Amino acid sequence: MWKVLLVASKIFIIHPHFIVSEGYAFGHLIILTKKVDFQKDQKITLEELKKAAERLKSKLLEAIKKETSQEVKEILGFHTMILDDPFLWDRLSNKASHGKITIEDLNKVRDEVIELFLNIDNPLIRERQHDVKDVFTKLLYEIYGEEKKRISPGDIVYLEEIFPSEVVEFKNLGVGAILCKKGSHTSHASILAQSLDIPFMFNVPDLSEYDGSLVFVDAVHGKIIVEPSKEEIKILKELIEKYSREKAETEKYSLIKFDDVKVMANIGVLQEIDFAKRKGADGIGLFRTEFLFLNRKAPPSEEEQYLAYKKALESFYPDEVIIRLLDIGGDKKLPYLNVSNDENPFLGVRGVRLLLKNRDILRTQLRALIRASAHGNLGILIPMVTILEDIIEVRKIIREIEGELKEEGVKVGNFKVGIMVEVPSVVFNLDEFIPHIDFVSIGTNDLTQYMFAADRNNQEVSKYYRDEDKAIINAIQLVVNKMSRVGKPVAVCGEIAGKVHMIEKLLNIGLKEFSVAPAKVPRVKKRIYELKQLKT
């Protein structure tokens, strides 16, 4: 389709990694600069603050009455709880002088409340720190007013960053798509955009000069087209109509289950569990645990991790939940980790290498996982494996922990231990690993990166990053063949598993387990169903 478009249009390419919620949109670009320049010494009376809080609370309660989404109701309800929190008002009163408080002190109280949330073990509650910032910002806007541009249904909004309540607001206004400069897949706003089915991309360059322009957003392939021609507009509108029809048709396939093939979900935070279930995932094929460890001064406790893993396992029981051990390297600095300054972090201390250098972190995570195994069908996934010795060492630690927990009288369930296949050496040396593992998950994103020596996030070498190349397909087939001979399962959890046009090829080489982004589960199931029908 893109070959038909005229080269005269301005096109921005966004790496698919930065697509949070898929879809197409066509409308006028609205640049929102929501920052208000409050002076630090600007003062507000406590009375004004309380009245503003009451007005804001009334608006939130009214919105809750009209809202149909339970998830949105919970967010708005939590915002009312923040406004009623006695601790908040006690701190504000303590900071006040003669019944007045400065903006600087108000922000200090906000940061104190956020710090309280950051220190809570429960990851779901800790994530609420963003809601605190959201509420305080809305409170100031309630007092001083907010300069808002008029937003019409179908408009495309661009912001530096977005709060959860704004996602809800944009949904109610009928916004066509959300574009942000900053963001992450694990933020509350991102999860909400997915749940509410609003096309959303982040890491989008500054589009200020195109404010008011007609734009087309492709949050499927990662493109933004500014001021398309009449010919292009016709093509793009047809594309949107076709996508909408196909999407409505595809959603029905979320209910299908196959006897011989599983379509599982990749998730990065607990909030994605319900979304994955709604999309018909046959379990979790990759549960990334990094969200528990990031943005904090100390590592998560065993209890915090146990509760998170327990929730995931119970939610999908009896389906399998594959939980990957912490997979962080020199490219992400955590203050409590012993990480060297690698010149090339992707070839340095990362994955299992890092875990074995930080055994206290590894042991705590393994204890939490093994305790949680009593609550579901668990698979423990070891990341970035390259040599047999590392698998043997991790399995030794697992056996030690199992023994400790049993001595402590802790119930332990059955669980499996597998490895990520992400580097070429593991593909070729898999035979020596097989006796020590129960399953494998092929991470084709990293495998492609190492196979073609091309960083998948570097646009300069994007043409060398070829995850559909025969070299990758041959590598997958080699792994499938070796594991099939001993009756052990193989899943693919990279981007290729969610590419509809590649599914037939993957099925033909014997792949039985696909693990994809939750939103892609129905379309993968649809394609598998179609292929099965052709054979009958």
Coordinates of C-alpha atoms in Angstrom, one line a residue:
M1 CA 0.0 0.0 0.0
W2 CA 2.8 2.4 0.9
K3 CA 4.3 2.2 -2.6
V4 CA 1.2 3.8 -4.0
L5 CA 1.6 6.9 -1.9
L6 CA 3.1 10.0 -3.4
V7 CA 6.6 11.0 -2.3
A8 CA 5.5 14.6 -1.9
S9 CA 3.9 13.9 1.5
K10 CA 6.0 14.3 4.7
I11 CA 6.3 10.9 6.4
F12 CA 7.6 10.2 9.9
I13 CA 8.8 6.7 10.6
I14 CA 8.2 5.4 14.1
H15 CA 9.9 2.2 15.2
P16 CA 7.2 -0.5 15.8
H17 CA 8.7 -1.0 19.3
F18 CA 7.0 2.4 20.2
I19 CA 3.5 1.3 19.2
V20 CA 1.5 0.9 22.3
S21 CA -2.0 0.4 20.9
E22 CA -2.6 -0.5 17.2
G23 CA -4.9 1.2 14.8
Y24 CA -5.3 3.8 12.1
A25 CA -6.5 7.4 12.4
F26 CA -7.1 10.3 10.1
G27 CA -7.7 13.8 11.4
H28 CA -6.3 17.2 12.3
L29 CA -3.2 17.4 14.4
I30 CA -3.7 19.2 17.7
I31 CA -0.5 20.1 19.6
L32 CA -1.2 20.2 23.4
T33 CA 1.2 22.1 25.6
K34 CA -0.4 21.4 28.9
K35 CA 2.5 22.8 31.0
V36 CA 1.4 25.9 33.0
D37 CA 4.3 28.1 34.2
F38 CA 3.5 28.3 37.9
Q39 CA 5.9 30.5 40.0
K40 CA 7.5 28.6 42.9
D41 CA 6.6 31.3 45.4
Q42 CA 3.1 31.7 44.1
K43 CA 0.7 31.2 47.1
I44 CA -2.7 29.6 47.4
T45 CA -4.9 29.6 50.5
L46 CA -5.8 26.3 52.0
E47 CA -9.4 27.3 51.7
E48 CA -9.0 27.8 47.9
L49 CA -7.2 24.5 47.7
K50 CA -10.0 22.7 49.6
K51 CA -12.7 24.2 47.4
A52 CA -10.8 23.3 44.2
A53 CA -10.5 19.7 45.6
E54 CA -14.3 19.5 46.2
R55 CA -15.0 20.8 42.7
L56 CA -12.6 18.3 41.1
K57 CA -14.0 15.5 43.2
S58 CA -17.6 16.4 42.1
K59 CA -16.5 16.3 38.5
L60 CA -14.8 12.9 39.0
L61 CA -17.9 11.4 40.8
E62 CA -20.1 12.6 37.9
A63 CA -17.7 11.0 35.4
I64 CA -17.8 7.7 37.3
K65 CA -21.6 7.7 37.1
K66 CA -21.5 8.0 33.3
E67 CA -18.6 5.6 32.7
T68 CA -19.1 2.0 31.6
S69 CA -15.5 0.7 31.8
Q70 CA -14.8 -0.8 35.2
E71 CA -11.1 -0.1 34.7
V72 CA -11.8 3.6 34.1
K73 CA -14.1 3.8 37.1
E74 CA -11.4 2.4 39.3
I75 CA -8.9 5.0 38.1
L76 CA -11.3 7.9 38.7
G77 CA -12.4 6.4 42.0
F78 CA -8.8 6.3 43.1
H79 CA -8.4 10.0 42.2
T80 CA -11.2 10.9 44.6
M81 CA -9.5 8.8 47.3
I82 CA -6.3 10.8 46.9
L83 CA -8.3 14.1 47.2
D84 CA -9.8 12.8 50.5
D85 CA -6.6 11.4 52.0
P86 CA -6.1 12.8 55.5
F87 CA -2.3 12.4 55.2
L88 CA -2.3 14.8 52.2
W89 CA -4.3 17.5 54.0
D90 CA -2.2 17.1 57.2
R91 CA 1.0 17.6 55.2
L92 CA -0.5 20.6 53.4
S93 CA -1.6 22.2 56.7
N94 CA 1.9 21.6 58.2
K95 CA 3.5 23.3 55.1
A96 CA 1.1 26.3 55.2
S97 CA 2.0 29.6 56.7
H98 CA -0.8 31.9 57.8
G99 CA -3.3 29.7 55.9
K100 CA -1.4 29.9 52.7
I101 CA 0.9 27.5 50.9
T102 CA 3.4 28.1 48.0
I103 CA 3.4 26.1 44.8
E104 CA 6.9 24.9 45.7
D105 CA 5.6 23.5 49.0
L106 CA 2.6 22.0 47.3
N107 CA 4.9 20.2 44.9
K108 CA 7.0 19.0 47.9
V109 CA 3.9 17.4 49.4
R110 CA 3.1 15.8 46.1
D111 CA 6.6 14.3 46.0
E112 CA 6.2 13.0 49.6
V113 CA 3.0 11.3 48.6
I114 CA 4.6 9.8 45.5
E115 CA 7.5 8.6 47.6
L116 CA 5.1 6.7 49.9
F117 CA 3.7 4.9 46.8
L118 CA 7.2 4.1 45.6
N119 CA 8.0 2.4 48.9
I120 CA 5.0 0.1 48.8
D121 CA 5.8 -3.5 47.9
N122 CA 2.7 -4.1 45.9
P123 CA 3.5 -3.3 42.3
L124 CA 0.0 -2.4 41.3
I125 CA -0.3 0.1 44.1
R126 CA 3.2 1.5 43.4
E127 CA 2.2 2.2 39.8
R128 CA -0.4 4.6 41.2
Q129 CA 2.4 7.2 41.7
H130 CA 1.4 8.5 38.3
D131 CA -2.1 9.1 39.4
V132 CA -0.9 11.2 42.3
K133 CA 1.0 13.5 39.8
D134 CA -2.1 13.5 37.6
V135 CA -4.4 14.6 40.5
F136 CA -2.1 17.4 41.7
T137 CA -1.8 18.8 38.2
K138 CA -5.6 18.7 37.8
L139 CA -5.9 20.5 41.1
L140 CA -3.8 23.4 40.0
Y141 CA -5.7 23.6 36.8
E142 CA -8.9 23.7 38.8
I143 CA -7.6 26.7 40.7
Y144 CA -5.9 28.7 37.9
G145 CA -7.6 27.3 34.8
E146 CA -6.1 25.4 32.0
E147 CA -5.6 26.8 28.5
K148 CA -7.2 24.1 26.4
K149 CA -7.5 23.8 22.7
R150 CA -10.8 22.7 21.3
I151 CA -10.7 19.0 20.4
S152 CA -13.1 17.6 17.9
P153 CA -13.9 13.9 17.3
G154 CA -11.3 12.3 15.1
D155 CA -8.5 14.8 16.0
I156 CA -5.0 13.5 16.5
V157 CA -3.5 14.8 19.7
Y158 CA 0.3 15.2 20.4
L159 CA 1.6 15.7 23.9
E160 CA 5.0 15.5 25.6
E161 CA 3.6 13.0 28.1
I162 CA 0.2 11.8 29.1
F163 CA -1.7 11.0 32.4
P164 CA -4.2 8.2 32.8
S165 CA -7.1 10.6 33.2
E166 CA -6.3 12.3 29.9
V167 CA -6.5 9.0 28.1
V168 CA -10.1 8.7 29.5
E169 CA -10.9 12.3 28.6
F170 CA -9.6 11.8 25.0
K171 CA -11.6 8.6 24.6
N172 CA -14.8 10.5 25.6
L173 CA -13.9 13.3 23.2
G174 CA -13.6 10.8 20.4
V175 CA -9.9 11.5 19.7
G176 CA -8.6 9.5 16.7
A177 CA -5.1 8.7 18.0
I178 CA -2.6 9.8 20.7
L179 CA 1.0 10.7 19.9
C180 CA 3.6 11.3 22.7
K181 CA 7.2 12.4 22.9
K182 CA 7.7 10.4 26.1
G183 CA 6.1 7.1 27.2
S184 CA 6.5 3.4 28.0
H185 CA 4.6 0.2 27.4
T186 CA 4.2 -0.3 31.1
S187 CA 2.8 3.0 32.1
H188 CA -0.8 3.1 33.4
A189 CA -1.7 5.5 30.5
S190 CA -0.4 3.0 27.9
I191 CA -2.3 0.1 29.4
L192 CA -5.5 2.2 29.5
A193 CA -5.1 3.3 25.8
Q194 CA -4.8 -0.4 24.9
S195 CA -7.8 -1.3 26.9
L196 CA -9.9 1.6 25.4
D197 CA -8.6 0.7 21.9
I198 CA -7.1 4.1 21.1
P199 CA -4.2 4.1 18.6
F200 CA -1.2 5.3 20.6
M201 CA 2.5 5.7 19.8
F202 CA 5.3 7.3 21.8
N203 CA 8.9 8.4 21.0
V204 CA 7.3 10.6 18.3
P205 CA 9.5 13.6 17.2
D206 CA 8.3 17.2 17.8
L207 CA 5.4 17.9 15.4
S208 CA 4.7 21.5 16.5
E209 CA 5.2 23.0 13.1
Y210 CA 2.4 20.8 11.8
D211 CA -0.2 22.0 14.4
G212 CA -3.6 22.0 12.7
S213 CA -2.4 20.0 9.7
L214 CA -4.3 17.0 8.3
V215 CA -2.4 13.8 9.3
F216 CA -2.7 10.1 8.9
V217 CA -1.5 7.9 11.8
D218 CA -0.5 4.3 11.1
A219 CA -0.1 2.8 14.5
V220 CA 0.2 -0.7 12.9
H221 CA 3.4 -0.2 10.9
G222 CA 4.6 2.9 12.6
K223 CA 4.1 5.9 10.3
I224 CA 2.7 9.4 10.4
I225 CA 1.8 11.1 7.1
V226 CA 1.4 14.9 7.1
E227 CA -0.9 16.6 4.6
P228 CA -1.5 13.7 2.3
S229 CA -2.7 14.5 -1.2
K230 CA -6.3 13.9 -2.4
E231 CA -5.2 10.7 -4.1
E232 CA -3.5 9.6 -0.9
I233 CA -6.5 10.5 1.2
K234 CA -8.7 8.3 -0.8
I235 CA -6.3 5.4 -0.4
L236 CA -5.9 6.0 3.3
K237 CA -9.6 6.2 4.0
E238 CA -10.2 2.9 2.2
L239 CA -7.4 1.4 4.3
I240 CA -9.1 2.6 7.5
E241 CA -12.5 1.2 6.4
K242 CA -10.9 -2.1 5.5
Y243 CA -9.0 -2.3 8.8
S244 CA -12.2 -1.5 10.8
R245 CA -14.2 -4.3 9.0
E246 CA -11.4 -6.8 9.5
K247 CA -10.9 -5.9 13.1
A248 CA -14.6 -6.4 14.0
E249 CA -14.5 -9.8 12.2
T250 CA -11.2 -10.8 13.8
E251 CA -12.3 -10.2 17.4
K252 CA -14.7 -13.2 17.2
Y253 CA -11.7 -15.5 16.9
S254 CA -10.5 -14.7 20.4
L255 CA -12.9 -17.3 21.7
I256 CA -11.4 -20.1 19.6
K257 CA -9.1 -22.7 21.1
F258 CA -7.1 -25.2 19.1
D259 CA -6.2 -28.8 20.1
D260 CA -2.7 -28.7 18.8
V261 CA -1.7 -25.0 18.7
K262 CA -1.5 -22.4 21.4
V263 CA -1.6 -18.6 21.0
M264 CA -0.3 -17.0 24.2
A265 CA 0.4 -13.4 25.2
N266 CA 3.5 -11.4 26.0
I267 CA 2.9 -9.1 28.9
G268 CA 5.1 -6.6 30.8
V269 CA 2.9 -5.5 33.7
L270 CA 0.1 -7.1 35.8
Q271 CA -2.4 -4.7 34.4
E272 CA -2.2 -6.4 31.0
I273 CA -3.5 -9.7 32.4
D274 CA -7.2 -8.8 32.0
F275 CA -6.6 -7.4 28.6
A276 CA -4.8 -10.6 27.5
K277 CA -7.7 -12.7 28.8
R278 CA -10.3 -10.6 27.0
K279 CA -8.3 -11.1 23.8
G280 CA -8.4 -14.9 24.2
A281 CA -4.8 -15.7 25.1
D282 CA -4.2 -19.4 25.8
G283 CA -1.9 -18.4 28.7
I284 CA 1.1 -16.2 29.1
G285 CA 4.1 -17.1 26.9
L286 CA 6.3 -14.3 28.2
F287 CA 5.8 -12.4 31.4
R288 CA 8.6 -9.8 31.6
T289 CA 9.4 -9.1 35.2
E290 CA 11.5 -5.9 34.7
F291 CA 8.6 -3.7 35.8
L292 CA 9.1 -4.9 39.4
F293 CA 12.7 -3.8 39.4
L294 CA 12.7 -0.5 37.6
N295 CA 12.3 3.1 39.0
R296 CA 13.2 2.2 42.6
K297 CA 16.1 2.6 44.9
A298 CA 16.0 -1.0 46.3
P299 CA 15.1 -4.3 44.7
P300 CA 11.6 -5.7 45.3
S301 CA 11.1 -8.0 48.3
E302 CA 10.4 -11.7 48.0
E303 CA 6.8 -11.1 49.2
E304 CA 6.1 -8.3 46.7
Q305 CA 7.3 -10.5 43.8
Y306 CA 5.5 -13.6 45.2
L307 CA 2.2 -11.7 45.2
A308 CA 2.7 -10.5 41.6
Y309 CA 3.6 -13.9 40.3
K310 CA 0.7 -15.5 42.3
K311 CA -1.8 -13.1 40.7
A312 CA -0.6 -14.0 37.2
L313 CA -0.7 -17.7 37.8
E314 CA -4.1 -17.7 39.4
S315 CA -5.6 -15.5 36.7
F316 CA -4.7 -17.9 33.9
Y317 CA -5.0 -21.3 35.7
P318 CA -5.0 -24.0 34.3
D319 CA -3.2 -22.4 31.3
E320 CA 0.5 -22.0 31.6
V321 CA 2.3 -18.8 32.6
I322 CA 5.9 -18.5 31.5
I323 CA 7.7 -16.0 33.8
R324 CA 11.1 -14.7 32.6
L325 CA 13.8 -14.0 35.2
L326 CA 15.0 -10.4 35.4
D327 CA 16.5 -9.5 32.0
I328 CA 18.5 -6.3 32.4
G329 CA 22.0 -5.4 31.2
G330 CA 24.5 -2.6 31.0
D331 CA 22.1 -0.5 29.0
K332 CA 19.8 0.0 32.0
K333 CA 21.4 1.2 35.3
L334 CA 19.8 0.1 38.5
P335 CA 21.4 1.6 41.7
Y336 CA 21.2 -1.7 43.6
L337 CA 22.7 -3.9 40.9
N338 CA 26.3 -4.8 40.4
V339 CA 26.6 -3.9 36.7
S340 CA 29.8 -3.0 35.0
N341 CA 30.0 -0.1 32.5
D342 CA 30.0 -2.2 29.3
E343 CA 31.3 -0.6 26.2
N344 CA 28.7 -2.6 24.3
P345 CA 26.0 -3.6 26.8
F346 CA 24.3 -6.0 24.4
L347 CA 27.5 -8.1 24.3
G348 CA 28.3 -7.6 28.0
V349 CA 26.9 -8.6 31.4
R350 CA 23.1 -9.0 30.8
G351 CA 20.4 -11.6 31.3
V352 CA 21.6 -14.7 33.2
R353 CA 25.2 -13.4 33.3
L354 CA 24.0 -10.4 35.4
L355 CA 21.8 -12.6 37.6
L356 CA 24.8 -14.8 38.5
K357 CA 26.8 -11.7 39.4
N358 CA 23.9 -10.6 41.7
R359 CA 23.0 -13.8 43.3
D360 CA 21.0 -12.2 46.1
I361 CA 18.7 -10.7 43.5
L362 CA 18.5 -14.1 41.7
R363 CA 17.8 -16.1 44.8
T364 CA 15.0 -13.7 46.0
Q365 CA 13.3 -13.9 42.6
L366 CA 13.6 -17.7 42.5
R367 CA 12.2 -18.1 46.0
A368 CA 9.2 -15.9 45.1
L369 CA 8.6 -17.9 41.9
I370 CA 8.9 -21.3 43.5
R371 CA 6.5 -20.2 46.3
A372 CA 4.1 -19.0 43.6
S373 CA 4.3 -22.3 41.7
A374 CA 1.7 -23.7 44.2
H375 CA -0.9 -21.4 42.7
G376 CA -0.7 -22.3 39.0
N377 CA 1.0 -23.8 36.0
L378 CA 4.4 -22.1 36.1
G379 CA 7.3 -22.1 33.7
I380 CA 10.6 -20.3 34.7
L381 CA 12.4 -18.8 31.8
I382 CA 16.2 -18.1 31.9
P383 CA 17.2 -15.1 29.7
M384 CA 20.2 -14.6 27.5
V385 CA 21.6 -18.0 27.9
T386 CA 24.8 -18.7 25.9
I387 CA 26.7 -21.5 27.7
L388 CA 25.6 -24.7 29.4
E389 CA 27.4 -23.9 32.6
D390 CA 25.0 -21.0 33.4
I391 CA 22.0 -23.3 33.0
I392 CA 23.5 -25.9 35.3
E393 CA 24.3 -23.2 37.9
V394 CA 20.8 -21.7 37.9
R395 CA 19.2 -25.2 38.2
K396 CA 21.6 -25.9 41.1
I397 CA 20.3 -22.8 42.9
I398 CA 16.7 -23.8 42.1
R399 CA 17.2 -27.2 43.8
E400 CA 18.8 -25.6 46.8
I401 CA 15.8 -23.2 47.2
E402 CA 13.3 -26.0 46.7
G403 CA 15.0 -27.8 49.6
E404 CA 15.0 -24.7 51.8
L405 CA 11.3 -24.0 51.2
K406 CA 10.3 -27.6 51.9
E407 CA 12.3 -27.5 55.2
E408 CA 10.4 -24.3 56.1
G409 CA 7.1 -26.1 55.5
V410 CA 6.2 -23.9 52.4
K411 CA 4.1 -25.6 49.8
V412 CA 5.8 -25.9 46.4
G413 CA 4.1 -26.8 43.2
N414 CA 5.3 -28.5 40.0
F415 CA 7.0 -26.1 37.6
K416 CA 9.2 -26.2 34.5
V417 CA 12.5 -24.5 33.7
G418 CA 13.3 -23.3 30.2
I419 CA 15.7 -21.0 28.4
M420 CA 15.4 -18.2 25.9
V421 CA 17.0 -19.0 22.5
E422 CA 18.4 -15.6 21.5
V423 CA 21.9 -16.1 20.2
P424 CA 23.1 -18.3 17.3
S425 CA 25.4 -20.4 19.4
V426 CA 22.4 -21.8 21.4
V427 CA 20.6 -22.8 18.2
F428 CA 23.6 -24.9 17.1
N429 CA 24.5 -26.2 20.6
L430 CA 21.0 -27.0 21.7
D431 CA 21.5 -30.7 21.9
E432 CA 23.8 -30.4 24.9
F433 CA 21.3 -28.0 26.7
I434 CA 18.2 -30.2 26.1
P435 CA 18.8 -32.7 29.0
H436 CA 18.8 -29.7 31.4
I437 CA 15.7 -27.9 30.2
D438 CA 12.0 -28.5 29.9
F439 CA 11.1 -26.0 27.2
V440 CA 12.5 -23.2 25.1
S441 CA 11.2 -19.8 23.9
I442 CA 12.8 -18.4 20.8
G443 CA 13.3 -14.6 21.1
T444 CA 13.5 -13.8 17.5
N445 CA 14.0 -10.1 18.1
D446 CA 17.4 -10.6 19.8
L447 CA 18.2 -13.6 17.7
T448 CA 17.8 -11.5 14.5
Q449 CA 19.9 -8.7 16.1
Y450 CA 22.8 -11.1 16.8
M451 CA 22.4 -13.1 13.6
F452 CA 22.7 -10.0 11.4
A453 CA 24.8 -7.8 13.7
A454 CA 22.1 -5.1 13.5
D455 CA 20.7 -3.2 16.5
R456 CA 16.9 -3.4 16.0
N457 CA 16.5 0.1 17.5
N458 CA 19.0 1.8 15.2
Q459 CA 17.3 3.2 12.1
E460 CA 20.7 3.5 10.4
V461 CA 21.0 -0.3 10.1
S462 CA 17.3 -1.1 9.9
K463 CA 17.7 -2.6 6.4
Y464 CA 20.0 -5.3 7.9
Y465 CA 17.6 -6.3 10.6
R466 CA 15.7 -9.1 8.8
D467 CA 13.6 -11.2 11.1
E468 CA 11.8 -12.9 8.1
D469 CA 15.0 -13.9 6.4
K470 CA 15.5 -17.6 5.6
A471 CA 18.4 -17.7 8.1
I472 CA 16.0 -17.0 11.0
I473 CA 13.4 -19.4 9.6
N474 CA 16.1 -22.1 9.3
A475 CA 17.2 -21.4 12.9
I476 CA 13.6 -21.7 14.2
Q477 CA 13.2 -25.0 12.3
L478 CA 16.4 -26.4 13.7
V479 CA 15.3 -25.6 17.2
V480 CA 11.8 -27.1 16.6
N481 CA 13.3 -30.3 15.1
K482 CA 15.7 -30.8 18.0
M483 CA 13.1 -30.2 20.7
S484 CA 10.4 -32.3 18.9
R485 CA 12.7 -35.3 18.8
V486 CA 12.6 -35.4 22.6
G487 CA 9.0 -34.2 23.0
K488 CA 9.7 -30.8 24.6
P489 CA 7.8 -27.7 23.6
V490 CA 9.0 -24.7 21.7
A491 CA 7.4 -21.2 21.5
V492 CA 8.3 -18.1 19.5
C493 CA 7.8 -14.9 21.4
G494 CA 9.4 -12.4 19.0
E495 CA 7.6 -10.0 16.6
I496 CA 7.6 -12.6 13.8
A497 CA 5.1 -14.7 15.8
G498 CA 2.5 -11.9 15.4
K499 CA 3.1 -11.3 11.7
V500 CA 0.0 -12.8 10.0
H501 CA 1.8 -13.4 6.6
M502 CA 4.5 -15.5 8.4
I503 CA 2.1 -17.8 10.3
E504 CA 1.7 -20.4 7.6
K505 CA 5.5 -20.7 7.2
L506 CA 5.9 -21.1 11.0
L507 CA 3.2 -23.8 11.2
N508 CA 4.8 -25.6 8.3
I509 CA 8.1 -25.9 10.1
G510 CA 6.3 -27.4 13.1
L511 CA 5.8 -24.5 15.5
K512 CA 2.9 -25.1 17.9
E513 CA 3.2 -22.2 20.3
F514 CA 3.0 -18.5 19.4
S515 CA 3.4 -15.8 22.0
V516 CA 2.4 -12.3 20.9
A517 CA 1.2 -8.9 22.1
P518 CA -2.3 -9.3 23.6
A519 CA -3.9 -7.2 20.9
K520 CA -2.6 -9.6 18.2
V521 CA -4.0 -12.8 19.7
P522 CA -7.3 -12.7 17.8
R523 CA -5.8 -12.1 14.4
V524 CA -3.2 -14.8 14.9
K525 CA -6.0 -17.2 15.9
K526 CA -8.0 -16.1 12.9
R527 CA -5.1 -16.9 10.5
I528 CA -4.5 -20.3 12.1
Y529 CA -8.2 -21.1 11.8
E530 CA -8.2 -20.1 8.1
L531 CA -5.2 -22.3 7.3
K532 CA -6.8 -25.2 9.1
Q533 CA -10.0 -24.8 7.2
L534 CA -8.0 -24.9 3.9
K535 CA -6.7 -28.3 4.9
T536 CA -10.1 -29.8 5.6

